[in-house]
Structure formats: structure tokens, C-alpha cells
PDB file of C-alpha atoms in Angstrom:
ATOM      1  CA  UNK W   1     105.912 127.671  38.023  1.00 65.00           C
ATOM      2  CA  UNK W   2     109.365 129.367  37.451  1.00 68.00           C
ATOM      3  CA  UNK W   3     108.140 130.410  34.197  1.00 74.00           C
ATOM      4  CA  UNK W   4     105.034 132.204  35.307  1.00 69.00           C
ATOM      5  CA  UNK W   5     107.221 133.775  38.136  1.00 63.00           C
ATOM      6  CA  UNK W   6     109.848 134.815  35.609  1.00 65.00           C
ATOM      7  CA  UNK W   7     106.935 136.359  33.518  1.00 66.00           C
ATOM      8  CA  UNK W   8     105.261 138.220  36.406  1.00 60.00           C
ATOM      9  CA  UNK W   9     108.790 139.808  37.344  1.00 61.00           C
ATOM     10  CA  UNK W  10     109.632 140.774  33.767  1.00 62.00           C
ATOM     11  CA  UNK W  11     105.722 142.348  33.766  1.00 64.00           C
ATOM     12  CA  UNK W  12     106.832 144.454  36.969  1.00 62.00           C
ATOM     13  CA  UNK W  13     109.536 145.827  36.032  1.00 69.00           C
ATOM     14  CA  UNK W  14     108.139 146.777  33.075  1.00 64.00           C
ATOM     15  CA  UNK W  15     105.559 148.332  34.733  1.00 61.00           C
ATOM     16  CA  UNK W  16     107.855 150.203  37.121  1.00 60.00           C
ATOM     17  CA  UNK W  17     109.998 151.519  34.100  1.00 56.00           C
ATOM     18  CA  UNK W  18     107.324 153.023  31.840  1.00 56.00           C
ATOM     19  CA  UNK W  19     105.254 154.267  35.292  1.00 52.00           C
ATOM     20  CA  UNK W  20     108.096 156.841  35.635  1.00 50.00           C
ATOM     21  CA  UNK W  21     107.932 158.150  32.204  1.00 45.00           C
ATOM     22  CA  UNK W  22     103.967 158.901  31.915  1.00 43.00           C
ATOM     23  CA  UNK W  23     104.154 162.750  31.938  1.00 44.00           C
ATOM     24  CA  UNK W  24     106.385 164.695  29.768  1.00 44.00           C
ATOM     25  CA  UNK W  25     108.735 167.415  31.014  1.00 45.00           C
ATOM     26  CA  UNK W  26     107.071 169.942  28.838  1.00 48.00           C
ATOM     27  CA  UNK W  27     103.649 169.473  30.233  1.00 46.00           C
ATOM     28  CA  UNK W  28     104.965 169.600  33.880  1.00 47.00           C
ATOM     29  CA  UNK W  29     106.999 172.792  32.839  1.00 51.00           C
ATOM     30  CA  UNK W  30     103.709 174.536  31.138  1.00 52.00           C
ATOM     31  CA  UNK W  31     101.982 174.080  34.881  1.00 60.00           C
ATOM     32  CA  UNK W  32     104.333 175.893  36.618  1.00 71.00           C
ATOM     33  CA  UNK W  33     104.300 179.303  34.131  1.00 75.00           C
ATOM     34  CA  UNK W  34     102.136 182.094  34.693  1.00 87.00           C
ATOM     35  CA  UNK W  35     100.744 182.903  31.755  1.00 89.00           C
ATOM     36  CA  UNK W  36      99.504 186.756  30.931  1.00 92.00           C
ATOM     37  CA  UNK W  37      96.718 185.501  29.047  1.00 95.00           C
ATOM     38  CA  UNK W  38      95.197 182.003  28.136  1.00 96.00           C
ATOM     39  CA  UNK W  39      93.474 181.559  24.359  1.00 96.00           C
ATOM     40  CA  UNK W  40      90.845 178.206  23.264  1.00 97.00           C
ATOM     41  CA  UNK W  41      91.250 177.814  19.790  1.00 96.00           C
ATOM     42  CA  UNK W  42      88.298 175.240  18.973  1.00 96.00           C
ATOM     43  CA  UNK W  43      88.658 173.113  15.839  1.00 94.00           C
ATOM     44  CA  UNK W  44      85.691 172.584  13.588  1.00 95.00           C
ATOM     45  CA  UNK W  45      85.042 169.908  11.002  1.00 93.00           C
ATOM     46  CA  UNK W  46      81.938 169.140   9.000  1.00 91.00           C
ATOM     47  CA  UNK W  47      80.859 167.167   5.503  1.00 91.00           C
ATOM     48  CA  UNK W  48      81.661 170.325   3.188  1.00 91.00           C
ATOM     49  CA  UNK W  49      85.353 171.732   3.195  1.00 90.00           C
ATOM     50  CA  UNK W  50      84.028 174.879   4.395  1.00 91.00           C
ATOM     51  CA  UNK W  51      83.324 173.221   7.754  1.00 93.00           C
ATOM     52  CA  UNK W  52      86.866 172.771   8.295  1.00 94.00           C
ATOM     53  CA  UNK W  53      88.125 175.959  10.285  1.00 95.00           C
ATOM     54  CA  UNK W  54      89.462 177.154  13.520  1.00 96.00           C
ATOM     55  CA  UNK W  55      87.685 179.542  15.705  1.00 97.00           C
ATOM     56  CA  UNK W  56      89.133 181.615  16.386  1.00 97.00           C
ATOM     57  CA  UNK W  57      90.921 181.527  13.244  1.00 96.00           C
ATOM     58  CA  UNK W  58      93.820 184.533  14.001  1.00 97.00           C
ATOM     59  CA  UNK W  59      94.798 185.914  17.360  1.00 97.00           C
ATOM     60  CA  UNK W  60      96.682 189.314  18.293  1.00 97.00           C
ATOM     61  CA  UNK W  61      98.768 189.198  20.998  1.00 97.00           C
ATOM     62  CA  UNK W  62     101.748 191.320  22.222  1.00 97.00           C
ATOM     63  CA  UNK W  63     105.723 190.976  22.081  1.00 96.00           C
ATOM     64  CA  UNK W  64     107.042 189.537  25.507  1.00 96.00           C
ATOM     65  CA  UNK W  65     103.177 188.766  26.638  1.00 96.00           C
ATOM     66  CA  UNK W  66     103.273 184.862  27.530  1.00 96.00           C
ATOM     67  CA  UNK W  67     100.249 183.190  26.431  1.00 97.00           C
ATOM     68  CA  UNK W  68      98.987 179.918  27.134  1.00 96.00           C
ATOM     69  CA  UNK W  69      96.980 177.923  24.206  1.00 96.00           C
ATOM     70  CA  UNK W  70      94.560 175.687  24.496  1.00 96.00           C
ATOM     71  CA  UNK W  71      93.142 173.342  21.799  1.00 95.00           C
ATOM     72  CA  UNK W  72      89.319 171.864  21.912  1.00 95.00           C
ATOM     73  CA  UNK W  73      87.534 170.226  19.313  1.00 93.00           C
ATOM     74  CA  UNK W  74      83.966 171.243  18.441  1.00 93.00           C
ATOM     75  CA  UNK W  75      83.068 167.223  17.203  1.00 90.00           C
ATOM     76  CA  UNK W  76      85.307 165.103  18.686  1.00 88.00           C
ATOM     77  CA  UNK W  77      87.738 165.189  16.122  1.00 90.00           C
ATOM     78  CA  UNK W  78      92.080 165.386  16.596  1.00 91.00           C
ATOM     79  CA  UNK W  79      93.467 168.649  15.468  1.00 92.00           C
ATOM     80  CA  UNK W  80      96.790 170.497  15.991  1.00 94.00           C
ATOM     81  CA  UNK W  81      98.411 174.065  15.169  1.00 95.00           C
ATOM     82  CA  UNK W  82     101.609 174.263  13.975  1.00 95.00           C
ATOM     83  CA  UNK W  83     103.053 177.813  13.606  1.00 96.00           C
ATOM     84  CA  UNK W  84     107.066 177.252  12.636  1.00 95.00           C
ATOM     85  CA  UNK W  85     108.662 180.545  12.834  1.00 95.00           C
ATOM     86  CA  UNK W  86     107.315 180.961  16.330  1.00 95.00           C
ATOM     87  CA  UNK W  87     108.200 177.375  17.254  1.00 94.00           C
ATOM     88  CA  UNK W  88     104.333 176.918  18.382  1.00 95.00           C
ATOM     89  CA  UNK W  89     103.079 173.262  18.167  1.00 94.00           C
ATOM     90  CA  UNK W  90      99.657 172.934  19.947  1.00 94.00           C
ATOM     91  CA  UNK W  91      97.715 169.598  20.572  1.00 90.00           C
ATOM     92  CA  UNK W  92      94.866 168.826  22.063  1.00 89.00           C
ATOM     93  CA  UNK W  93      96.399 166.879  24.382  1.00 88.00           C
ATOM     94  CA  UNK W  94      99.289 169.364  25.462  1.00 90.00           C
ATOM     95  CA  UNK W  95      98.917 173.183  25.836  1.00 93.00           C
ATOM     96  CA  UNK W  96     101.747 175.648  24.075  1.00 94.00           C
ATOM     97  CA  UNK W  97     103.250 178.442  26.450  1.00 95.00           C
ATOM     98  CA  UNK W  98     104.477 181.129  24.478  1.00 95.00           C
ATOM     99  CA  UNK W  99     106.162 184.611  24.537  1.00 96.00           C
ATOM    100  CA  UNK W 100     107.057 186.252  21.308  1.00 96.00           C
ATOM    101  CA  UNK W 101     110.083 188.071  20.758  1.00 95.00           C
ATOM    102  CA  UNK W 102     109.321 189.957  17.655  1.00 95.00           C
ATOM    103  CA  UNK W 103     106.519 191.398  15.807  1.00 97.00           C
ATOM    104  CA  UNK W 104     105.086 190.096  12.477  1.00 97.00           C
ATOM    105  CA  UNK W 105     102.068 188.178  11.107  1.00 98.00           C
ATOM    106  CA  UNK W 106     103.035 184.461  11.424  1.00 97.00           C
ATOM    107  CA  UNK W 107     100.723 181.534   9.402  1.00 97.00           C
ATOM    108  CA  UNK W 108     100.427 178.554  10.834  1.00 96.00           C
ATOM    109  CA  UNK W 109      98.559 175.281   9.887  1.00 95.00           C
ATOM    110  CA  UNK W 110      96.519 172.232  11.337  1.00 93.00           C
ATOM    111  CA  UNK W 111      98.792 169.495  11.923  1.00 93.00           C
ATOM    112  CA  UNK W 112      96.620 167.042  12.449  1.00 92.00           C
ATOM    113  CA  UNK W 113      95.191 165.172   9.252  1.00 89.00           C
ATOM    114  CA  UNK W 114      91.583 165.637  10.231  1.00 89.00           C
ATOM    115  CA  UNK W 115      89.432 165.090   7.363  1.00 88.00           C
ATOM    116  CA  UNK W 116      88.916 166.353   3.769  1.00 89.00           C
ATOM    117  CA  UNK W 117      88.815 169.670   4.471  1.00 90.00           C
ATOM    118  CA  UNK W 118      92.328 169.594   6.384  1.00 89.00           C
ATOM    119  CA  UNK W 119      94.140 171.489   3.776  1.00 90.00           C
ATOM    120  CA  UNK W 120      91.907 174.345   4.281  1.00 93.00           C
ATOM    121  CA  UNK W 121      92.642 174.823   7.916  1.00 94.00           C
ATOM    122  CA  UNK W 122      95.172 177.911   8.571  1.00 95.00           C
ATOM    123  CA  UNK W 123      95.828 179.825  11.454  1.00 96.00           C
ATOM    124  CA  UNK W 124      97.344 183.245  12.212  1.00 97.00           C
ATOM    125  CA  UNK W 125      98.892 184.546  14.673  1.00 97.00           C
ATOM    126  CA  UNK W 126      99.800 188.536  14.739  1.00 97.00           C
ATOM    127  CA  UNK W 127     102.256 189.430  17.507  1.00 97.00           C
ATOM    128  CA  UNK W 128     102.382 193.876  17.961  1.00 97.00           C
ATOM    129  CA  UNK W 129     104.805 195.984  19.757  1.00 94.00           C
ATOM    130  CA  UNK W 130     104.329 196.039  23.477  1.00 83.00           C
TER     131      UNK W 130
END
């Protein structure tokens, strides 16, 4: 009996601990900004590597506009956008907040091993002047 008790308080506690950490500060913080425009990028995959794209596959947006991005998948498969030199990381389970500080044309790439054609899958994102 003091076994199963011992058991049953180890299980609450380690229910109580992990209960606290569910969200993620990010996601919480990405609720509370206003962003000045909000972009679905839909992932695509197929049999052929040609099904294997994002739509859309390059977005303009402006320097200091905050955007909010939002990944869906067209099939029900896991895919991600990684853009590095504007510190973007987008997942379907998390939406990326951004405002870029500079203009350029910036490639970025699915992050998310998603099938055959995952190589294949780029992204662009072209920031302008204000």
C-alpha cells in the first residue's frame, strides 16, 4: 500500500511540474503582437518531386512592417521554413512574428524532412524600402 501511495505522489508531482511548462514563451509572446499583416504559406507534397513546393513560394513585404506567418499543409504532411539571415523559423505548430530591418532578397528552405522531394522546397522572402 505504501508503495502504490509513493507511486501516485511521485505521478502528481510529476504531473504538476510538466502542467506548468505546456506553452512556450514564444507562442504566448506571438498572441499578444499586432501584426500589420498575416501570410499562410501552405506546403504541398505529392509522388513526383515537382509536387514538393510552397504556395506561396516568395512573399514581398516591407522594412519595419511586422508580419505574422502561418504554416498549413495541403496533405497532412509536417513542413517548416527556415530563413537564417532573417532569423525566421516557421512550424506548423508555432507561427513566426517578424519585422525586417533591412532590405534584400533572403532564401530560405523547408526544414522539415518531408518526403523525396524535400530538397526541392525553397522559399523567398523579399523585404523593400518602406
Amino acid at each position: 500500500m505504501k508503495i502504490k501511495l509513493f507511486w501516485l505522489l511521485v505521478l502528481l508531482i510529476l504531473a504538476m511540474l510538466t502542467s506548468g511548462c505546456s506553452g512556450n514563451d514564444k507562442t504566448k509572446e506571438s498572441e499578444n503582437v499586432k501584426a500589420d499583416r498575416e501570410i499562410t504559406i501552405i506546403g504541398h507534397t505529392g509522388t513526383e518531386v515537382d509536387d514538393f513546393y510552397f504556395e506561396p513560394s516568395e512573399i514581398t513585404v516591407k522594412k519595419g512592417e511586422t508580419v505574422k506567418l502561418i504554416m498549413e499543409s495541403a496533405n497532412n504532411v509536417v513542413h517548416g521554413i527556415q530563413v537564417p539571415a532573417l532569423k525566421i523559423n516557421l512550424t506548423e505548430r508555432e507561427p513566426e512574428i517578424f519585422t525586417p530591418d533591412k532590405t534584400g532578397e533572403y532564401e530560405g528552405r523547408c526544414s522539415v524532412l518531408c518526403g523525396a522531394g524535400h530538397s526541392v522546397m525553397s522559399f523567398k522572402v523579399i523585404v523593400e524600402e518602406e
